[in-house]
Amino acid sequence: MQLHISPSLRHVTVLPGKGFREFMKVKVGSRRFSYRMVFYSLLFFTFLLRFVFVLTAVDTIDGESKCSTLGCLGKRLGPRIMGRRPESTGVPEVIYQVLEEPVKQDEIQRGPEVPQSLEEFVAEMKDSRSDAQNFAIRLKAMVTLLEERTRKAKIQEYLYRHVASSSIPKQLHCLALRLANEHSTNANARLQLPTPELVPSLVDNSLFHFVLASDNVLAASVVAASLVQNSLHPEKVVLHIITDRKTNCPMQAWFSLHSLAPAIIEVKGLHQFDWFAKGKVPVLEAMEKDQRVRSQFRGGSSAIVANNTEKPYVIAAKLQALSPKYNSLMNHIRIHLPELFPSLNKVVFLDDDIVIQTDLSPLWDIDMDGKVNGAVETCRGDDKFVMSKKFKSYLNFSHPLIAKHFDPNECAWAYGMNIFDLEAWRKTKISHTYHYWLEENLKSDLSLWQLGTLPPGLIAFHGHVHIIDPFWHMLGLGYQDNTSMANAKSAGVIHFNGRAKPWLDIAFPKLRQLWTKYVDFSDKFIKSCHIRP
């Protein structure tokens, strides 16, 4: 049978089939039926049948062969027409209720044995065919147990790293003792540094003056060797090494017996500075108070580790606060550089955990624009883990005193390789500001910032920092080994800031070789103390 609709849509002709001349002609009355309605109805039912067919085919493919065509269609369209999603596509509400309830450790420990792994959990659920509530309870118990184990392991790791980084390795202790003995028995180990004819060079502002504060002989030797070996004009290099009373003799003996000529080396104990020996020194008073407050406020490492409520990274910060480094005068003395070197106009300050890989004389050509501190920013760079530090990373902006004076999103900068314009510094109140905020931190029970010298430095030098190219200072080699060797070798100065110092056993082996290349392992003192690559 064939259906023929006239072009005017007013006549419909029905033909029985080919070979028959008989046909039936129906005239559609325009008054009773709309020809457009007939046409659009046919189209609608055609598309509807195709849609039902597709849904049925999809249900069959998905394995839902038991539902009928109309049933599948209702199941698919019904919830959507009513403005809600089918319950089968979402997470049952009971699971959220169980997971959001506070964890009760005693209930978990008294309950059935908690699955120890994901495989055990899946096998248990398959065997018991549990409902959603029991599923959530067992899942929560397993995750809580694994979280607690991870937390304990992380805290143990932080404790071991704290002990390893805070202790003095026996090799370094041996080196200091042997050099002290050499100083007392060998006249060549007691030579004046520098020799009398070179003393005027110590105040000659036409030379390149570097300052290194350290009580670690081996670390200081690497900084000095890398500085001189990579200098294009070693005869213009003057390195002022500041140390404490106990390390003065060993440091003097090392550099007396290991000449770096034509560079000029000065070794001087803090007790030998006239300014330091006169009257009261603010930083010493602050350190004494800081040590008393910290001993009462922080407690010992065992008390810190026994805390069951604080997160591992908080415990790590508290353990770090116990490090002798933060009580070391060598770590605070840089704030008094203008008084220690009253005749110098500009110096480059170096930490003892850096390695210099290029000539640093171009630093004297940098225009500081009247600023005091030339430093590298630490919030911009490809390495987001290392170069992501802002003021909020160091200062406690929940404290109203900090929130009132500083911007949490202001970019921080790095200590370790800094250009200090001492002439401009003397025209400011930077040192006074530093000591004022140290006092405020003591009054607030050490709650204004993370412990260390950088946070008060960020405050004291605020508005006095000139940003220099990141090439001059690459950071983070002491707390991560993600930095590629190619990038590390291409930097002018690399800094092993962090716990994994290159002279410790916990140093990262790949990065440590950048430091050990400046250690002469054939030296008799190095060999006798069993210091190895």
Short mmCIF file of C-alpha atoms in Angstrom, two decimals, residues 5-405:
data_model
loop_
_atom_site.label_atom_id
_atom_site.label_comp_id
_atom_site.label_asym_id
_atom_site.label_seq_id
_atom_site.Cartn_x
_atom_site.Cartn_y
_atom_site.Cartn_z
CA ILE A 5 -0.23 13.39 -0.20
CA SER A 6 -1.06 16.13 -2.70
CA PRO A 7 1.24 19.19 -2.87
CA SER A 8 -1.53 21.31 -1.43
CA LEU A 9 -1.92 18.83 1.46
CA ARG A 10 -5.70 18.87 0.91
CA HIS A 11 -5.99 15.37 -0.67
CA VAL A 12 -4.65 12.02 0.58
CA THR A 13 -4.62 9.13 -1.94
CA VAL A 14 -4.24 5.51 -0.78
CA LEU A 15 -3.06 3.01 -3.44
CA PRO A 16 -3.50 -0.72 -2.65
CA GLY A 17 -0.30 -1.69 -4.45
CA LYS A 18 1.36 -1.97 -7.83
CA GLY A 19 -0.80 -3.42 -10.58
CA PHE A 20 -4.04 -2.12 -9.19
CA ARG A 21 -5.73 0.82 -10.75
CA GLU A 22 -8.30 1.03 -8.02
CA PHE A 23 -7.47 3.60 -5.41
CA MET A 24 -9.21 5.42 -2.70
CA LYS A 25 -9.12 9.19 -2.67
CA VAL A 26 -9.90 11.02 0.51
CA LYS A 27 -10.64 14.66 0.57
CA VAL A 28 -9.62 16.29 3.80
CA GLY A 29 -11.99 18.99 4.93
CA SER A 30 -10.21 22.09 5.88
CA ARG A 31 -12.78 22.99 8.42
CA ARG A 32 -12.60 19.83 10.58
CA PHE A 33 -8.92 18.76 10.35
CA SER A 34 -5.73 20.79 9.93
CA TYR A 35 -3.47 19.30 7.29
CA ARG A 36 -0.46 20.70 9.12
CA MET A 37 -1.48 18.81 12.26
CA VAL A 38 -1.58 15.54 10.37
CA PHE A 39 1.82 16.16 8.83
CA TYR A 40 3.55 17.17 12.08
CA SER A 41 1.93 14.31 13.97
CA LEU A 42 3.43 11.82 11.55
CA LEU A 43 6.84 13.41 11.96
CA PHE A 44 6.58 13.42 15.77
CA PHE A 45 5.63 9.76 16.04
CA THR A 46 8.41 8.82 13.63
CA PHE A 47 11.09 10.48 15.84
CA LEU A 48 9.49 9.15 19.01
CA LEU A 49 9.68 5.54 17.77
CA ARG A 50 13.33 6.03 16.84
CA PHE A 51 14.10 7.48 20.32
CA VAL A 52 12.43 4.56 22.09
CA PHE A 53 14.39 2.15 19.91
CA VAL A 54 17.75 3.79 20.81
CA LEU A 55 17.01 3.76 24.57
CA THR A 56 16.03 0.12 24.40
CA ALA A 57 19.22 -0.75 22.54
CA VAL A 58 21.37 1.11 25.10
CA ASP A 59 19.67 -0.65 28.01
CA THR A 60 20.30 -3.99 26.33
CA ILE A 61 23.98 -3.16 25.82
CA ASP A 62 24.28 -2.08 29.47
CA GLY A 63 22.85 -5.38 30.61
CA GLU A 64 19.44 -4.09 31.61
CA SER A 65 17.61 -6.62 29.48
CA LYS A 66 14.82 -7.22 32.00
CA CYS A 67 13.17 -3.83 31.67
CA SER A 68 10.59 -3.23 28.97
CA THR A 69 10.80 -0.50 26.39
CA LEU A 70 8.30 1.76 28.11
CA GLY A 71 9.73 0.90 31.52
CA CYS A 72 13.23 1.80 30.47
CA LEU A 73 11.97 4.98 28.95
CA GLY A 74 10.14 5.91 32.14
CA LYS A 75 13.13 5.04 34.28
CA ARG A 76 15.36 7.28 32.18
CA LEU A 77 13.05 10.24 31.68
CA GLY A 78 10.92 10.22 34.81
CA PRO A 79 13.43 11.59 37.41
CA ARG A 80 14.67 14.16 34.91
CA ILE A 81 11.18 15.42 34.15
CA MET A 82 10.57 15.74 37.91
CA GLY A 83 13.77 17.79 38.29
CA ARG A 84 15.84 15.23 40.25
CA ARG A 85 18.51 12.66 39.48
CA PRO A 86 17.98 8.94 39.80
CA GLU A 87 19.01 7.61 43.20
CA SER A 88 21.16 4.91 41.64
CA THR A 89 23.61 7.42 40.12
CA GLY A 90 24.59 9.16 43.40
CA VAL A 91 26.37 8.19 46.62
CA PRO A 92 23.86 6.95 49.24
CA GLU A 93 23.25 9.58 51.92
CA VAL A 94 24.00 7.08 54.69
CA ILE A 95 27.64 6.89 53.58
CA TYR A 96 28.05 10.63 54.01
CA GLN A 97 26.44 10.44 57.45
CA VAL A 98 28.84 7.74 58.63
CA LEU A 99 31.95 9.42 57.22
CA GLU A 100 31.05 12.81 58.70
CA GLU A 101 30.64 11.46 62.24
CA PRO A 102 33.62 12.15 64.58
CA VAL A 103 36.13 9.32 64.75
CA LYS A 104 35.98 7.28 67.94
CA GLN A 105 39.27 5.47 68.32
CA ASP A 106 38.08 3.15 71.12
CA GLU A 107 35.15 1.90 69.04
CA ILE A 108 37.41 1.16 66.10
CA GLN A 109 39.91 -0.70 68.26
CA ARG A 110 37.20 -2.76 70.02
CA GLY A 111 35.37 -3.61 66.83
CA PRO A 112 36.12 -6.42 64.39
CA GLU A 113 39.59 -6.58 62.95
CA VAL A 114 40.11 -3.62 60.66
CA PRO A 115 41.15 -4.42 57.06
CA GLN A 116 44.84 -3.73 56.60
CA SER A 117 44.75 -3.02 52.89
CA LEU A 118 42.42 -2.15 50.04
CA GLU A 119 42.54 -5.75 48.79
CA GLU A 120 41.36 -7.09 52.16
CA PHE A 121 38.60 -4.50 52.31
CA VAL A 122 37.26 -5.35 48.84
CA ALA A 123 37.40 -9.09 49.55
CA GLU A 124 35.52 -8.62 52.84
CA MET A 125 32.81 -6.53 51.19
CA LYS A 126 32.32 -9.09 48.43
CA ASP A 127 32.07 -11.98 50.88
CA SER A 128 29.69 -10.32 53.32
CA ARG A 129 27.64 -8.43 50.70
CA SER A 130 27.23 -5.63 53.22
CA ASP A 131 24.81 -2.76 52.94
CA ALA A 132 25.89 0.87 52.38
CA GLN A 133 26.08 1.70 56.10
CA ASN A 134 28.35 -1.20 57.01
CA PHE A 135 30.42 -0.46 53.91
CA ALA A 136 30.98 3.11 55.12
CA ILE A 137 31.78 2.02 58.70
CA ARG A 138 34.43 -0.49 57.59
CA LEU A 139 35.90 1.94 55.07
CA LYS A 140 36.16 4.67 57.70
CA ALA A 141 37.82 2.30 60.17
CA MET A 142 40.41 1.21 57.61
CA VAL A 143 41.22 4.76 56.45
CA THR A 144 41.49 6.01 60.06
CA LEU A 145 43.88 3.21 60.95
CA LEU A 146 46.07 3.84 57.92
CA GLU A 147 46.06 7.60 58.57
CA GLU A 148 47.20 7.05 62.14
CA ARG A 149 50.02 4.76 61.04
CA THR A 150 51.10 7.26 58.40
CA ARG A 151 51.07 10.06 60.96
CA LYS A 152 53.26 8.10 63.39
CA ALA A 153 55.70 7.16 60.64
CA LYS A 154 55.92 10.78 59.49
CA ILE A 155 56.58 12.01 63.02
CA GLN A 156 59.26 9.37 63.51
CA GLU A 157 60.88 10.50 60.28
CA TYR A 158 60.88 14.12 61.44
CA LEU A 159 62.34 13.11 64.81
CA TYR A 160 65.17 11.08 63.24
CA ARG A 161 65.97 13.88 60.79
CA HIS A 162 65.96 16.36 63.66
CA VAL A 163 68.46 14.26 65.60
CA ALA A 164 70.62 13.67 62.51
CA SER A 165 70.68 17.33 61.49
CA SER A 166 71.17 18.76 64.99
CA SER A 167 74.01 16.49 66.07
CA ILE A 168 77.62 17.26 65.21
CA PRO A 169 79.02 14.38 63.10
CA LYS A 170 82.05 12.78 64.70
CA GLN A 171 84.08 13.52 61.56
CA LEU A 172 83.55 17.27 61.98
CA HIS A 173 84.26 17.05 65.70
CA CYS A 174 87.45 15.14 64.91
CA LEU A 175 88.52 17.78 62.38
CA ALA A 176 88.05 20.62 64.88
CA LEU A 177 90.03 18.77 67.57
CA ARG A 178 92.95 17.93 65.25
CA LEU A 179 93.15 21.49 63.98
CA ALA A 180 93.04 22.85 67.52
CA ASN A 181 95.90 20.54 68.43
CA GLU A 182 97.80 21.67 65.34
CA HIS A 183 97.26 25.30 66.32
CA SER A 184 98.84 24.67 69.71
CA THR A 185 101.86 22.70 68.42
CA ASN A 186 102.62 24.12 64.96
CA ALA A 187 103.75 27.73 64.56
CA ASN A 188 102.68 27.69 60.90
CA ALA A 189 99.11 27.09 62.06
CA ARG A 190 99.21 30.30 64.07
CA LEU A 191 100.18 32.68 61.29
CA GLN A 192 98.50 36.06 61.30
CA LEU A 193 95.68 36.22 58.77
CA PRO A 194 96.18 38.23 56.71
CA THR A 195 99.88 38.96 56.81
CA PRO A 196 100.82 42.44 58.13
CA GLU A 197 101.48 43.93 54.69
CA LEU A 198 97.96 42.98 53.55
CA VAL A 199 96.11 44.38 56.55
CA PRO A 200 95.26 47.68 54.73
CA SER A 201 93.33 45.63 52.18
CA LEU A 202 90.76 44.80 54.86
CA VAL A 203 89.35 48.33 54.63
CA ASP A 204 90.02 48.99 50.95
CA ASN A 205 86.62 49.66 49.31
CA SER A 206 88.06 49.16 45.82
CA LEU A 207 88.26 45.40 46.53
CA PHE A 208 85.48 42.81 46.67
CA HIS A 209 84.62 42.12 50.30
CA PHE A 210 82.78 38.96 51.33
CA VAL A 211 81.65 38.08 54.85
CA LEU A 212 81.16 34.52 56.08
CA ALA A 213 79.93 33.74 59.62
CA SER A 214 80.44 30.09 60.58
CA ASP A 215 81.54 27.74 63.34
CA ASN A 216 81.97 24.85 60.86
CA VAL A 217 85.52 24.59 59.53
CA LEU A 218 84.76 22.12 56.73
CA ALA A 219 81.77 24.13 55.50
CA ALA A 220 83.76 27.38 55.59
CA SER A 221 86.59 25.77 53.63
CA VAL A 222 84.19 24.81 50.80
CA VAL A 223 82.70 28.31 50.60
CA ALA A 224 86.18 29.88 50.50
CA ALA A 225 87.56 27.39 47.95
CA SER A 226 84.58 27.72 45.62
CA LEU A 227 84.69 31.52 45.88
CA VAL A 228 88.36 31.83 45.00
CA GLN A 229 88.52 29.07 42.39
CA ASN A 230 85.67 30.59 40.39
CA SER A 231 86.82 34.19 40.69
CA LEU A 232 88.21 35.93 37.59
CA HIS A 233 90.11 38.34 39.83
CA PRO A 234 91.12 36.38 42.96
CA GLU A 235 93.68 39.05 43.84
CA LYS A 236 90.76 41.43 44.49
CA VAL A 237 88.84 39.00 46.73
CA VAL A 238 88.82 39.70 50.48
CA LEU A 239 87.01 37.09 52.59
CA HIS A 240 86.23 38.03 56.20
CA ILE A 241 85.48 34.88 58.22
CA ILE A 242 83.71 35.49 61.53
CA THR A 243 83.59 32.65 64.03
CA ASP A 244 83.04 32.06 67.74
CA ARG A 245 85.63 31.61 70.46
CA LYS A 246 85.70 27.80 70.46
CA THR A 247 86.15 27.53 66.68
CA ASN A 248 88.60 30.41 66.32
CA CYS A 249 91.77 28.34 66.72
CA PRO A 250 90.74 25.47 64.42
CA MET A 251 89.55 27.97 61.78
CA GLN A 252 92.80 29.92 62.08
CA ALA A 253 94.85 26.72 61.72
CA TRP A 254 92.97 25.54 58.62
CA PHE A 255 93.34 28.74 56.61
CA SER A 256 96.93 29.24 57.79
CA LEU A 257 97.88 25.81 56.46
CA HIS A 258 95.68 25.96 53.33
CA SER A 259 96.55 29.18 51.53
CA LEU A 260 94.12 30.63 49.00
CA ALA A 261 96.51 33.28 47.71
CA PRO A 262 96.29 35.66 45.95
CA ALA A 263 92.92 36.06 47.70
CA ILE A 264 93.05 37.69 51.13
CA ILE A 265 91.56 35.74 54.04
CA GLU A 266 90.80 37.18 57.47
CA VAL A 267 89.78 34.92 60.37
CA LYS A 268 88.43 36.73 63.39
CA GLY A 269 86.54 35.60 66.46
CA LEU A 270 83.61 37.68 67.66
CA HIS A 271 85.40 38.29 70.92
CA GLN A 272 88.15 40.06 68.96
CA PHE A 273 85.84 42.78 67.59
CA ASP A 274 86.14 45.98 69.61
CA TRP A 275 82.50 46.91 69.08
CA PHE A 276 81.30 43.48 70.17
CA ALA A 277 83.36 43.52 73.35
CA LYS A 278 81.97 46.90 74.49
CA GLY A 279 78.84 47.10 76.63
CA LYS A 280 75.64 45.24 75.87
CA VAL A 281 74.90 43.75 72.47
CA PRO A 282 71.14 43.71 71.72
CA VAL A 283 71.20 40.49 69.75
CA LEU A 284 72.93 38.63 72.59
CA GLU A 285 70.31 39.80 75.08
CA ALA A 286 67.53 38.76 72.69
CA MET A 287 69.11 35.33 72.21
CA GLU A 288 69.37 34.73 75.96
CA LYS A 289 65.72 35.65 76.48
CA ASP A 290 64.69 33.63 73.42
CA GLN A 291 66.44 30.54 74.76
CA ARG A 292 64.74 30.83 78.17
CA VAL A 293 61.30 31.32 76.66
CA ARG A 294 61.76 28.53 74.15
CA SER A 295 62.85 26.02 76.79
CA GLN A 296 59.66 26.72 78.77
CA PHE A 297 57.31 27.12 75.83
CA ARG A 298 58.42 24.35 73.49
CA GLY A 299 59.38 21.53 75.81
CA GLY A 300 61.64 18.66 74.82
CA SER A 301 61.48 16.53 71.71
CA SER A 302 59.78 13.66 73.57
CA ALA A 303 56.94 15.95 74.69
CA ILE A 304 56.53 17.29 71.18
CA VAL A 305 56.38 13.86 69.57
CA ALA A 306 53.92 12.60 72.21
CA ASN A 307 51.34 15.18 71.11
CA ASN A 308 48.44 13.26 69.55
CA THR A 309 46.46 16.21 68.23
CA GLU A 310 48.85 18.31 66.15
CA LYS A 311 49.59 17.60 62.52
CA PRO A 312 53.00 16.22 61.54
CA TYR A 313 54.17 19.41 59.82
CA VAL A 314 53.42 21.39 63.02
CA ILE A 315 55.44 18.91 65.05
CA ALA A 316 58.25 19.18 62.49
CA ALA A 317 58.31 22.97 62.95
CA LYS A 318 58.51 22.59 66.72
CA LEU A 319 61.32 20.06 66.46
CA GLN A 320 63.16 22.43 64.16
CA ALA A 321 62.81 25.10 66.84
CA LEU A 322 64.96 22.95 69.13
CA SER A 323 67.83 22.95 66.64
CA PRO A 324 71.04 24.52 68.03
CA LYS A 325 71.24 26.49 64.79
CA TYR A 326 68.57 28.89 66.05
CA ASN A 327 70.57 29.56 69.20
CA SER A 328 73.79 30.09 67.28
CA LEU A 329 75.14 33.61 67.33
CA MET A 330 76.53 32.98 63.83
CA ASN A 331 72.95 32.89 62.61
CA HIS A 332 72.06 36.30 64.04
CA ILE A 333 75.26 38.31 63.67
CA ARG A 334 74.51 39.57 60.14
CA ILE A 335 72.16 42.19 61.59
CA HIS A 336 75.24 43.93 63.04
CA LEU A 337 77.36 44.10 59.89
CA PRO A 338 77.49 47.93 59.79
CA GLU A 339 78.98 47.98 63.31
CA LEU A 340 81.36 45.07 62.70
CA PHE A 341 82.77 46.64 59.53
CA PRO A 342 82.51 50.40 60.05
CA SER A 343 85.00 51.23 57.26
CA LEU A 344 83.37 49.21 54.49
CA ASN A 345 80.69 50.52 52.11
CA LYS A 346 79.45 47.27 50.56
CA VAL A 347 79.81 43.56 51.34
CA VAL A 348 78.35 40.30 50.08
CA PHE A 349 77.22 38.09 52.94
CA LEU A 350 77.52 34.32 52.48
CA ASP A 351 76.01 31.44 54.47
CA ASP A 352 78.27 28.45 55.14
CA ASP A 353 75.91 25.99 53.38
CA ILE A 354 76.36 27.48 49.90
CA VAL A 355 78.61 26.67 46.95
CA ILE A 356 79.77 29.37 44.56
CA GLN A 357 79.95 28.30 40.90
CA THR A 358 80.73 31.53 39.08
CA ASP A 359 82.61 34.81 39.39
CA LEU A 360 80.77 37.08 41.83
CA SER A 361 82.51 40.34 40.95
CA PRO A 362 79.52 41.50 38.78
CA LEU A 363 77.54 41.86 41.99
CA TRP A 364 79.45 45.09 42.66
CA ASP A 365 78.13 46.52 39.39
CA ILE A 366 74.46 46.12 40.38
CA ASP A 367 72.73 49.44 40.98
CA MET A 368 70.90 49.03 44.29
CA ASP A 369 68.69 52.10 43.72
CA GLY A 370 69.37 53.29 47.24
CA LYS A 371 68.22 49.98 48.77
CA VAL A 372 70.13 48.18 51.50
CA ASN A 373 69.67 44.48 50.76
CA GLY A 374 70.15 42.87 47.34
CA ALA A 375 68.35 39.52 47.42
CA VAL A 376 66.56 36.95 45.25
CA GLU A 377 62.78 36.71 45.50
CA THR A 378 61.37 33.35 46.54
CA CYS A 379 57.80 33.49 45.21
CA ARG A 380 58.45 33.39 41.46
CA GLY A 381 60.03 30.57 39.50
CA ASP A 382 59.48 27.28 37.72
CA ASP A 383 59.95 25.24 40.89
CA LYS A 384 56.67 25.92 42.70
CA PHE A 385 57.74 23.85 45.71
CA VAL A 386 60.83 25.96 46.43
CA MET A 387 59.90 29.29 44.83
CA SER A 388 56.48 29.76 46.41
CA LYS A 389 57.32 31.59 49.62
CA LYS A 390 55.44 34.73 50.61
CA PHE A 391 55.21 36.63 53.87
CA LYS A 392 52.36 34.36 54.96
CA SER A 393 54.76 31.41 54.65
CA TYR A 394 56.81 32.75 57.57
CA LEU A 395 54.73 35.24 59.57
CA ASN A 396 51.66 34.43 61.65
CA PHE A 397 48.91 36.57 60.13
CA SER A 398 46.36 35.29 62.63
CA HIS A 399 48.14 37.51 65.14
CA PRO A 400 46.72 41.06 64.98
CA LEU A 401 50.14 42.69 65.30
CA ILE A 402 51.38 40.99 62.14
CA ALA A 403 48.12 41.41 60.24
CA LYS A 404 48.11 45.12 60.99
CA HIS A 405 51.54 45.91 59.53
#
